[in-house]
Amino acid sequence: MSQLLEEQVIQLEGRIAELESAAAPLILHDPYESWRQSQAAQRVAQPAQPQNEHLHSLMRHFFKYASEAGFFLNVARFLQYISSFRSSRHPYHVSALLNIIYLLGAQFSGNIQSQSQQSGFLSRALEAIPSAMSDTSSPSIIYVLQTEILLTHYFFDNNRSTEGNYHLKAAASIALACKLHQIRTSRPSTTASGGLWYRLNPPADRVEEGERINAFWTVYILDKCWGVLLGSPSVFTDDESKGTQIDVPWPLDMGGYESEPSPAGWRSTRTVQLFLQNPGPETAEQSILALHAKAVSLFVSANDLALRWNPASSTFQASFNHLSNRIEKFRKALPSISHIDAARVDVVRSLVTIHILTCCTLIKLYEPMELRVASSSGMSWNAAQYALSALQKLNLSVIQYINPVVLLIIVSNVFVCGIITARAQNAINTSNLSTLLAPLGQILFALDKWRSKSPLSGRQRSILERTSATL
């Protein structure tokens, strides 16, 4: 395995730098192709190594969807680091992370034989984590954090929400213990009473600091989004009195950390709160991860405000109007999916998720008002149509997976409610029924395409199919 990864590092570094550079065109193809071609002659002369080839294939499948699963490490440095160990003597933190990468690679492969091996990879990853946790220094704990994030994704995507929530809380707790929420904070350093703080070394350079910034926002997105969907409390309460205030800068693409060093004295404070309060226009240049984190922040705010629904209160009404306008400004400022190079499939997938999430934010905000009655003139209906428009821009023969699919059920519920409303008003006839059902059919078609790589897609499809059958 060590020799395999050493070869990968040599062949991939130039390619990875191109893929991660914000300025370079992102043309995605098999990044291992040149390496495999260079090894062709040796394969003829030497016996094959099926295990190494298989693991190589699983890693390749994983990195096609690494950003969707929450991989925040610099890929080139990750490959260099793991190649420095002999395969038979991987430290626990490397073994845990590699096995979860193989696990997700097996799932993303869509290959039944590879997918049947998932339990073995999962067992080895889980077995290695307790020993890896005993080393509370970097990079071990950062690798454990990365492993917990990938495990969170795996369990939620495999309809195992209890285990997913457990590993999500573990990841969030590690992020807080490492003070990743206070990177470059302008406030005096504080330590919560009774808290265990991991002793991370100061980042060696801007890229390593960027990994930690992106790690925080990756966990933040998971914690906030799944907290709303599951109705569970967030770990990141953004409360100064509890030491959980979020003062970390918005994330950049990895290429940004490599090419844009920030001033040494630059500091950040109240990152999310200032974004939510800001009435002005959005800045044009933002990373995909930053857009996702901002969309999730709005999603949580809309859900919280809807739970406190009180239109008779002038204070509530002012907050409602401000947030509604804030969400709309954010939605209109999002990059158009149509303007993205179709070859940049990772960007397309992420942008579609962000567009749909933003539409679901509007749906959540207006849910108390329009929960039982949906009309074509309502905000929820318009938001669902915007989400459907984003979905229609996908080439489903190329986009074979998207995350998180659960948001499509929020969109579907609006269309279902609209049909029920129209039926109650005797506004449905044979000529318009097919038109009303068409959005649900398009969502079902997309979920059907994705279910080979995502059990959650299959489950959501089954739920929606049963609901559609009753309309």
Coordinates of C-alpha atoms in Angstrom, one line a residue, residues 8-425:
Q8 CA 0.1 8.3 -6.4
V9 CA 1.7 11.3 -4.8
I10 CA 4.2 11.7 -7.6
Q11 CA 1.6 11.5 -10.3
L12 CA -1.2 13.4 -8.5
E13 CA 0.4 16.4 -7.0
G14 CA 0.4 18.4 -10.2
R15 CA -3.1 17.3 -11.1
I16 CA -4.4 18.0 -7.6
A17 CA -2.9 21.5 -7.6
E18 CA -4.8 22.2 -10.8
L19 CA -8.1 20.8 -9.5
E20 CA -7.9 22.8 -6.2
S21 CA -6.8 26.0 -7.8
A22 CA -9.6 28.6 -7.8
A23 CA -8.1 30.1 -11.0
A24 CA -7.6 27.0 -13.0
P25 CA -10.4 25.4 -15.0
L26 CA -11.7 22.4 -13.1
I27 CA -11.9 19.5 -15.6
L28 CA -12.7 16.4 -13.8
H29 CA -11.6 13.0 -15.0
D30 CA -10.0 10.0 -13.5
P31 CA -6.9 11.5 -11.7
Y32 CA -5.3 8.1 -11.5
E33 CA -5.4 7.5 -15.3
S34 CA -1.8 8.6 -16.0
W35 CA -0.5 6.6 -13.0
R36 CA -2.3 3.5 -14.2
Q37 CA -1.0 3.9 -17.7
S38 CA 2.6 4.3 -16.5
Q39 CA 2.2 1.0 -14.6
A40 CA 0.8 -0.9 -17.6
A41 CA 4.1 -2.4 -18.7
Q42 CA 5.0 -3.5 -15.1
R43 CA 1.7 -5.2 -14.8
V44 CA 2.5 -7.4 -17.8
A45 CA 5.8 -8.4 -16.3
Q46 CA 4.9 -8.6 -12.6
P47 CA 2.2 -10.5 -10.8
A48 CA -1.0 -8.5 -10.1
Q49 CA -1.7 -7.3 -6.5
P50 CA -5.5 -7.6 -6.4
Q51 CA -5.8 -6.2 -2.9
N52 CA -3.8 -3.1 -3.6
E53 CA -5.7 -2.6 -6.9
H54 CA -9.0 -2.9 -5.1
L55 CA -8.1 -0.4 -2.4
H56 CA -6.8 1.9 -5.1
S57 CA -10.1 1.7 -6.9
L58 CA -12.1 2.3 -3.7
M59 CA -10.0 5.4 -2.9
R60 CA -10.6 6.7 -6.4
H61 CA -14.4 6.3 -6.0
F62 CA -14.2 8.1 -2.7
F63 CA -12.4 11.1 -4.1
K64 CA -15.0 11.6 -6.8
Y65 CA -17.4 12.5 -4.0
A66 CA -15.0 13.5 -1.2
S67 CA -16.4 17.0 -0.8
E68 CA -20.0 15.8 -0.4
A69 CA -18.8 13.5 2.4
G70 CA -17.1 16.3 4.2
F71 CA -13.4 15.7 3.4
F72 CA -11.6 18.8 4.5
L73 CA -7.9 17.8 4.4
N74 CA -5.5 19.0 1.7
V75 CA -5.5 16.0 -0.6
A76 CA -1.9 16.2 -1.7
R77 CA -0.6 16.5 1.8
F78 CA -2.9 13.7 3.0
L79 CA -1.5 11.3 0.3
Q80 CA 2.0 12.3 1.2
Y81 CA 1.4 11.8 4.9
I82 CA -0.2 8.3 4.7
S83 CA 2.5 7.2 2.2
S84 CA 5.2 7.7 4.8
F85 CA 4.0 4.7 6.8
R86 CA 4.3 1.0 5.9
S87 CA 0.9 -0.5 5.2
S88 CA 1.3 -3.1 7.9
R89 CA 2.2 -0.4 10.5
H90 CA -0.3 2.3 10.0
P91 CA -0.8 4.3 13.3
Y92 CA -4.4 4.1 14.6
H93 CA -5.4 7.5 13.3
V94 CA -4.3 6.7 9.8
S95 CA -5.9 3.2 9.9
A96 CA -9.2 4.6 11.1
L97 CA -9.3 7.2 8.3
L98 CA -8.2 4.9 5.5
N99 CA -10.8 2.3 6.4
I100 CA -13.6 4.9 6.4
I101 CA -12.4 6.1 3.0
Y102 CA -12.5 2.6 1.7
L103 CA -15.9 2.1 3.3
L104 CA -17.3 5.2 1.5
G105 CA -15.5 4.3 -1.7
A106 CA -17.2 0.9 -1.6
Q107 CA -20.6 2.6 -1.2
F108 CA -20.0 5.2 -3.9
S109 CA -18.7 2.6 -6.3
G110 CA -22.3 1.3 -6.9
N111 CA -20.7 -2.2 -7.2
I112 CA -22.6 -4.8 -5.3
Q113 CA -19.4 -6.9 -4.6
S114 CA -17.5 -3.9 -3.3
Q115 CA -20.5 -2.7 -1.2
S116 CA -20.7 -6.1 0.4
Q117 CA -17.3 -5.4 2.0
Q118 CA -18.5 -2.3 3.9
S119 CA -19.0 -4.0 7.2
G120 CA -15.4 -5.1 7.4
F121 CA -14.1 -1.6 6.7
L122 CA -16.5 -0.1 9.2
S123 CA -15.5 -2.5 11.9
R124 CA -11.8 -1.8 11.4
A125 CA -12.4 2.0 11.4
L126 CA -14.5 1.8 14.6
E127 CA -11.9 -0.4 16.3
A128 CA -9.1 2.0 15.6
I129 CA -10.8 5.2 16.9
P130 CA -10.5 4.6 20.7
S131 CA -6.7 4.1 20.4
A132 CA -6.4 7.0 18.0
M133 CA -8.2 9.2 20.5
S134 CA -5.6 8.5 23.2
D135 CA -3.2 10.7 21.2
T136 CA -4.6 14.2 21.7
S137 CA -2.0 16.1 19.6
S138 CA -2.0 17.0 16.0
P139 CA -2.2 15.6 13.4
S140 CA -3.7 12.5 15.1
I141 CA -6.8 14.3 16.5
I142 CA -7.4 16.2 13.3
Y143 CA -7.4 12.8 11.5
V144 CA -9.8 11.4 14.1
L145 CA -12.1 14.5 13.5
Q146 CA -12.0 13.8 9.8
T147 CA -12.9 10.1 10.5
E148 CA -15.8 11.1 12.7
I149 CA -17.1 13.5 10.0
L150 CA -17.0 10.7 7.3
L151 CA -18.6 8.3 9.7
T152 CA -21.4 10.8 10.4
H153 CA -22.0 11.1 6.6
Y154 CA -22.0 7.3 6.2
F155 CA -24.5 6.6 9.0
F156 CA -26.9 9.3 8.0
D157 CA -26.7 8.3 4.3
N158 CA -27.4 4.7 5.3
N159 CA -30.5 5.5 7.3
R160 CA -28.8 4.9 10.7
S161 CA -29.6 8.2 12.3
T162 CA -28.9 7.2 15.9
E163 CA -25.3 6.2 15.0
G164 CA -25.0 9.2 12.7
N165 CA -26.0 11.6 15.5
Y166 CA -23.6 10.0 17.9
H167 CA -20.6 10.5 15.6
L168 CA -21.8 14.0 14.7
K169 CA -21.8 14.9 18.4
A170 CA -18.3 13.4 18.7
A171 CA -17.0 15.4 15.8
A172 CA -18.6 18.6 17.1
S173 CA -17.1 18.0 20.6
I174 CA -13.7 17.5 19.1
A175 CA -14.0 20.7 17.1
L176 CA -14.9 22.6 20.2
A177 CA -12.2 21.0 22.3
C178 CA -9.7 21.9 19.6
K179 CA -11.0 25.5 19.7
L180 CA -11.6 25.4 16.0
H181 CA -14.5 27.8 16.5
Q182 CA -12.0 30.5 17.7
I183 CA -9.3 30.4 15.0
R184 CA -8.1 34.0 14.7
T185 CA -10.6 35.2 17.2
S186 CA -10.3 38.8 18.3
R187 CA -11.4 37.9 21.9
P188 CA -9.1 36.9 24.8
S189 CA -8.6 33.2 25.0
T190 CA -10.9 31.4 27.4
T191 CA -11.3 27.8 28.6
A192 CA -14.6 26.4 29.6
S193 CA -14.6 24.9 33.1
G194 CA -14.1 21.2 33.1
G195 CA -13.5 21.0 29.4
L196 CA -10.8 18.9 27.8
W197 CA -8.8 20.9 25.3
Y198 CA -6.7 19.0 22.8
R199 CA -3.2 20.4 22.4
L200 CA -3.0 21.2 18.8
N201 CA 0.4 22.5 17.6
P202 CA 0.2 26.0 16.0
P203 CA -0.5 25.5 12.3
A204 CA 2.7 25.0 10.3
D205 CA 1.5 27.3 7.5
R206 CA -1.5 28.8 5.9
V207 CA -2.6 25.5 4.3
E208 CA -2.7 23.7 7.7
E209 CA -4.6 26.6 9.2
G210 CA -7.0 26.4 6.3
E211 CA -7.6 22.7 6.9
R212 CA -8.7 23.5 10.5
I213 CA -10.9 26.4 9.4
N214 CA -12.6 24.2 6.8
A215 CA -12.8 21.4 9.4
F216 CA -14.8 23.7 11.7
W217 CA -17.3 24.8 9.0
T218 CA -17.7 21.2 7.7
V219 CA -18.8 20.1 11.2
Y220 CA -20.9 23.2 11.7
I221 CA -22.8 22.4 8.5
L222 CA -23.5 18.9 9.7
D223 CA -24.4 19.9 13.2
K224 CA -26.8 22.7 12.2
C225 CA -28.5 21.1 9.2
W226 CA -29.1 17.7 10.8
G227 CA -30.0 19.4 14.1
V228 CA -33.0 21.0 12.3
L229 CA -33.9 17.8 10.4
L230 CA -33.8 15.6 13.5
G231 CA -35.0 18.2 16.0
S232 CA -31.9 17.8 18.1
P233 CA -30.0 20.6 19.9
S234 CA -26.9 22.1 18.2
V235 CA -23.5 21.8 19.8
F236 CA -22.5 25.1 18.3
T237 CA -24.7 27.5 20.3
D238 CA -22.6 30.6 19.4
D239 CA -22.8 31.8 23.0
E240 CA -20.0 33.8 24.5
S241 CA -21.0 32.9 28.1
K242 CA -20.5 29.2 27.2
G243 CA -17.3 29.7 25.3
T244 CA -19.0 28.5 22.1
Q245 CA -18.9 31.9 20.2
I246 CA -18.1 31.5 16.5
D247 CA -15.2 33.8 15.6
V248 CA -13.5 31.8 12.9
P249 CA -13.2 33.3 9.4
W250 CA -15.4 32.1 6.5
P251 CA -13.7 29.2 4.7
L252 CA -11.8 29.3 1.4
D253 CA -11.2 26.7 -1.2
M254 CA -8.0 24.9 -0.5
G255 CA -6.3 26.7 -3.4
G256 CA -7.1 30.0 -1.7
Y257 CA -5.1 29.1 1.3
E258 CA -2.2 28.2 -0.9
S259 CA -2.2 31.4 -2.9
E260 CA -3.7 34.0 -0.6
P261 CA -1.8 34.5 2.6
S262 CA -3.8 36.6 5.1
P263 CA -2.2 39.3 7.2
A264 CA -0.7 38.0 10.4
G265 CA -2.7 40.3 12.6
W266 CA -6.0 39.7 11.0
R267 CA -8.8 38.7 13.4
S268 CA -12.4 37.6 13.2
T269 CA -15.4 38.0 15.5
R270 CA -19.1 37.1 15.6
T271 CA -18.8 35.6 12.1
V272 CA -22.3 34.1 11.8
Q273 CA -24.1 36.8 13.8
L274 CA -22.8 39.6 11.7
F275 CA -23.7 37.7 8.5
L276 CA -27.3 37.2 9.7
Q277 CA -27.6 40.8 10.7
N278 CA -26.1 42.2 7.5
P279 CA -28.7 43.9 5.4
G280 CA -26.4 44.6 2.5
P281 CA -25.6 42.7 -0.7
E282 CA -23.6 39.5 -0.8
T283 CA -19.9 39.6 -1.7
A284 CA -19.3 38.1 -5.1
E285 CA -16.2 35.9 -4.5
Q286 CA -16.9 33.2 -2.0
S287 CA -15.9 29.6 -1.7
I288 CA -18.5 26.8 -2.1
L289 CA -18.0 25.8 1.5
A290 CA -18.6 29.4 2.7
L291 CA -21.9 29.5 0.7
H292 CA -23.0 26.2 2.2
A293 CA -22.2 27.4 5.7
K294 CA -24.1 30.6 5.2
A295 CA -27.1 28.8 3.7
V296 CA -27.2 26.5 6.7
S297 CA -27.0 29.5 9.0
L298 CA -30.1 31.0 7.3
F299 CA -31.8 27.6 7.4
V300 CA -31.4 27.3 11.2
S301 CA -32.5 30.9 11.7
A302 CA -35.6 30.3 9.7
N303 CA -36.5 27.1 11.6
D304 CA -35.9 28.8 14.9
L305 CA -38.1 31.8 14.0
A306 CA -40.9 29.6 12.7
L307 CA -40.9 27.7 16.0
R308 CA -41.5 31.0 17.7
W309 CA -44.3 32.0 15.3
N310 CA -46.1 35.0 16.7
P311 CA -47.4 37.4 14.0
A312 CA -49.2 39.5 16.6
S313 CA -45.8 40.6 18.0
S314 CA -44.2 43.7 16.3
T315 CA -40.8 42.4 17.3
F316 CA -41.4 39.0 15.7
Q317 CA -42.8 40.7 12.6
A318 CA -39.7 42.8 12.3
S319 CA -37.4 39.8 12.7
F320 CA -39.5 37.8 10.2
N321 CA -39.3 40.6 7.5
H322 CA -35.6 41.0 8.0
L323 CA -34.9 37.3 7.7
S324 CA -37.2 36.9 4.7
N325 CA -35.4 39.7 2.9
R326 CA -32.0 38.4 4.0
I327 CA -32.7 34.9 2.5
E328 CA -34.0 36.4 -0.7
K329 CA -30.9 38.5 -1.2
F330 CA -28.7 35.5 -0.5
R331 CA -30.7 33.3 -2.9
K332 CA -30.5 35.9 -5.7
A333 CA -26.8 36.3 -5.2
L334 CA -26.0 32.6 -5.5
P335 CA -23.9 31.7 -8.6
S336 CA -26.1 30.4 -11.4
I337 CA -25.8 26.7 -12.0
S338 CA -26.1 27.3 -15.8
H339 CA -23.0 29.4 -15.8
I340 CA -20.8 26.7 -14.3
D341 CA -18.6 24.6 -16.6
A342 CA -20.5 21.3 -16.9
A343 CA -17.2 19.4 -16.5
R344 CA -16.9 20.8 -13.0
V345 CA -19.3 18.2 -11.6
D346 CA -18.2 18.7 -8.0
V347 CA -19.1 22.4 -8.1
V348 CA -22.4 21.7 -9.9
R349 CA -23.4 19.1 -7.3
S350 CA -22.5 21.4 -4.4
L351 CA -24.3 24.4 -5.9
V352 CA -27.4 22.4 -6.5
T353 CA -27.4 21.4 -2.8
I354 CA -26.9 25.0 -1.8
H355 CA -29.7 26.3 -4.1
I356 CA -32.1 23.6 -2.8
L357 CA -31.1 24.3 0.8
T358 CA -31.8 28.0 0.4
C359 CA -35.2 27.3 -1.1
C360 CA -36.0 24.9 1.8
T361 CA -35.0 27.8 4.1
L362 CA -37.8 29.9 2.7
I363 CA -40.2 27.0 2.9
K364 CA -39.3 26.6 6.6
L365 CA -39.8 30.2 7.4
Y366 CA -43.3 30.3 5.8
E367 CA -44.3 26.9 7.0
P368 CA -46.5 28.0 9.9
M369 CA -48.4 30.3 7.5
E370 CA -48.6 27.9 4.6
L371 CA -48.3 24.4 6.1
R372 CA -51.8 23.3 5.4
V373 CA -52.7 25.4 2.4
A374 CA -50.2 25.8 -0.5
S375 CA -51.2 27.9 -3.5
S376 CA -49.3 28.9 -6.6
S377 CA -49.1 32.5 -5.3
G378 CA -47.5 31.5 -1.9
M379 CA -43.8 31.9 -1.0
S380 CA -43.5 28.2 -0.2
W381 CA -44.8 27.2 -3.7
N382 CA -42.4 29.7 -5.4
A383 CA -39.5 28.4 -3.3
A384 CA -40.3 24.8 -4.2
Q385 CA -40.4 25.8 -7.9
Y386 CA -37.0 27.5 -7.6
A387 CA -35.7 24.2 -6.1
L388 CA -37.2 22.2 -8.8
S389 CA -35.6 24.5 -11.4
A390 CA -32.2 23.9 -9.8
L391 CA -32.8 20.1 -10.0
Q392 CA -33.8 20.4 -13.7
K393 CA -30.5 21.9 -14.5
L394 CA -28.7 18.7 -13.6
N395 CA -27.6 16.2 -16.2
L396 CA -28.6 13.1 -14.3
S397 CA -26.5 10.8 -16.6
V398 CA -23.5 12.7 -15.2
I399 CA -24.6 13.7 -11.7
Q400 CA -25.0 10.2 -10.2
Y401 CA -25.1 11.4 -6.5
I402 CA -26.0 14.4 -4.5
N403 CA -26.1 15.3 -0.9
P404 CA -28.3 15.9 1.2
V405 CA -31.2 14.3 -0.7
V406 CA -33.4 14.6 2.4
L407 CA -34.1 18.3 1.5
L408 CA -36.0 17.1 -1.6
I409 CA -38.6 15.7 0.7
I410 CA -39.2 19.2 2.1
V411 CA -39.7 20.5 -1.5
S412 CA -41.9 17.5 -2.3
N413 CA -44.2 18.2 0.7
V414 CA -45.0 21.6 -0.8
F415 CA -46.1 20.1 -4.1
V416 CA -48.1 17.4 -2.2
C417 CA -49.8 20.1 -0.1
G418 CA -50.6 22.1 -3.3
I419 CA -52.3 19.1 -4.9
I420 CA -54.3 18.4 -1.7
T421 CA -55.3 22.1 -1.6
A422 CA -56.3 22.1 -5.2
R423 CA -58.3 18.9 -4.8
A424 CA -60.1 20.4 -1.7
Q425 CA -61.0 23.5 -3.8

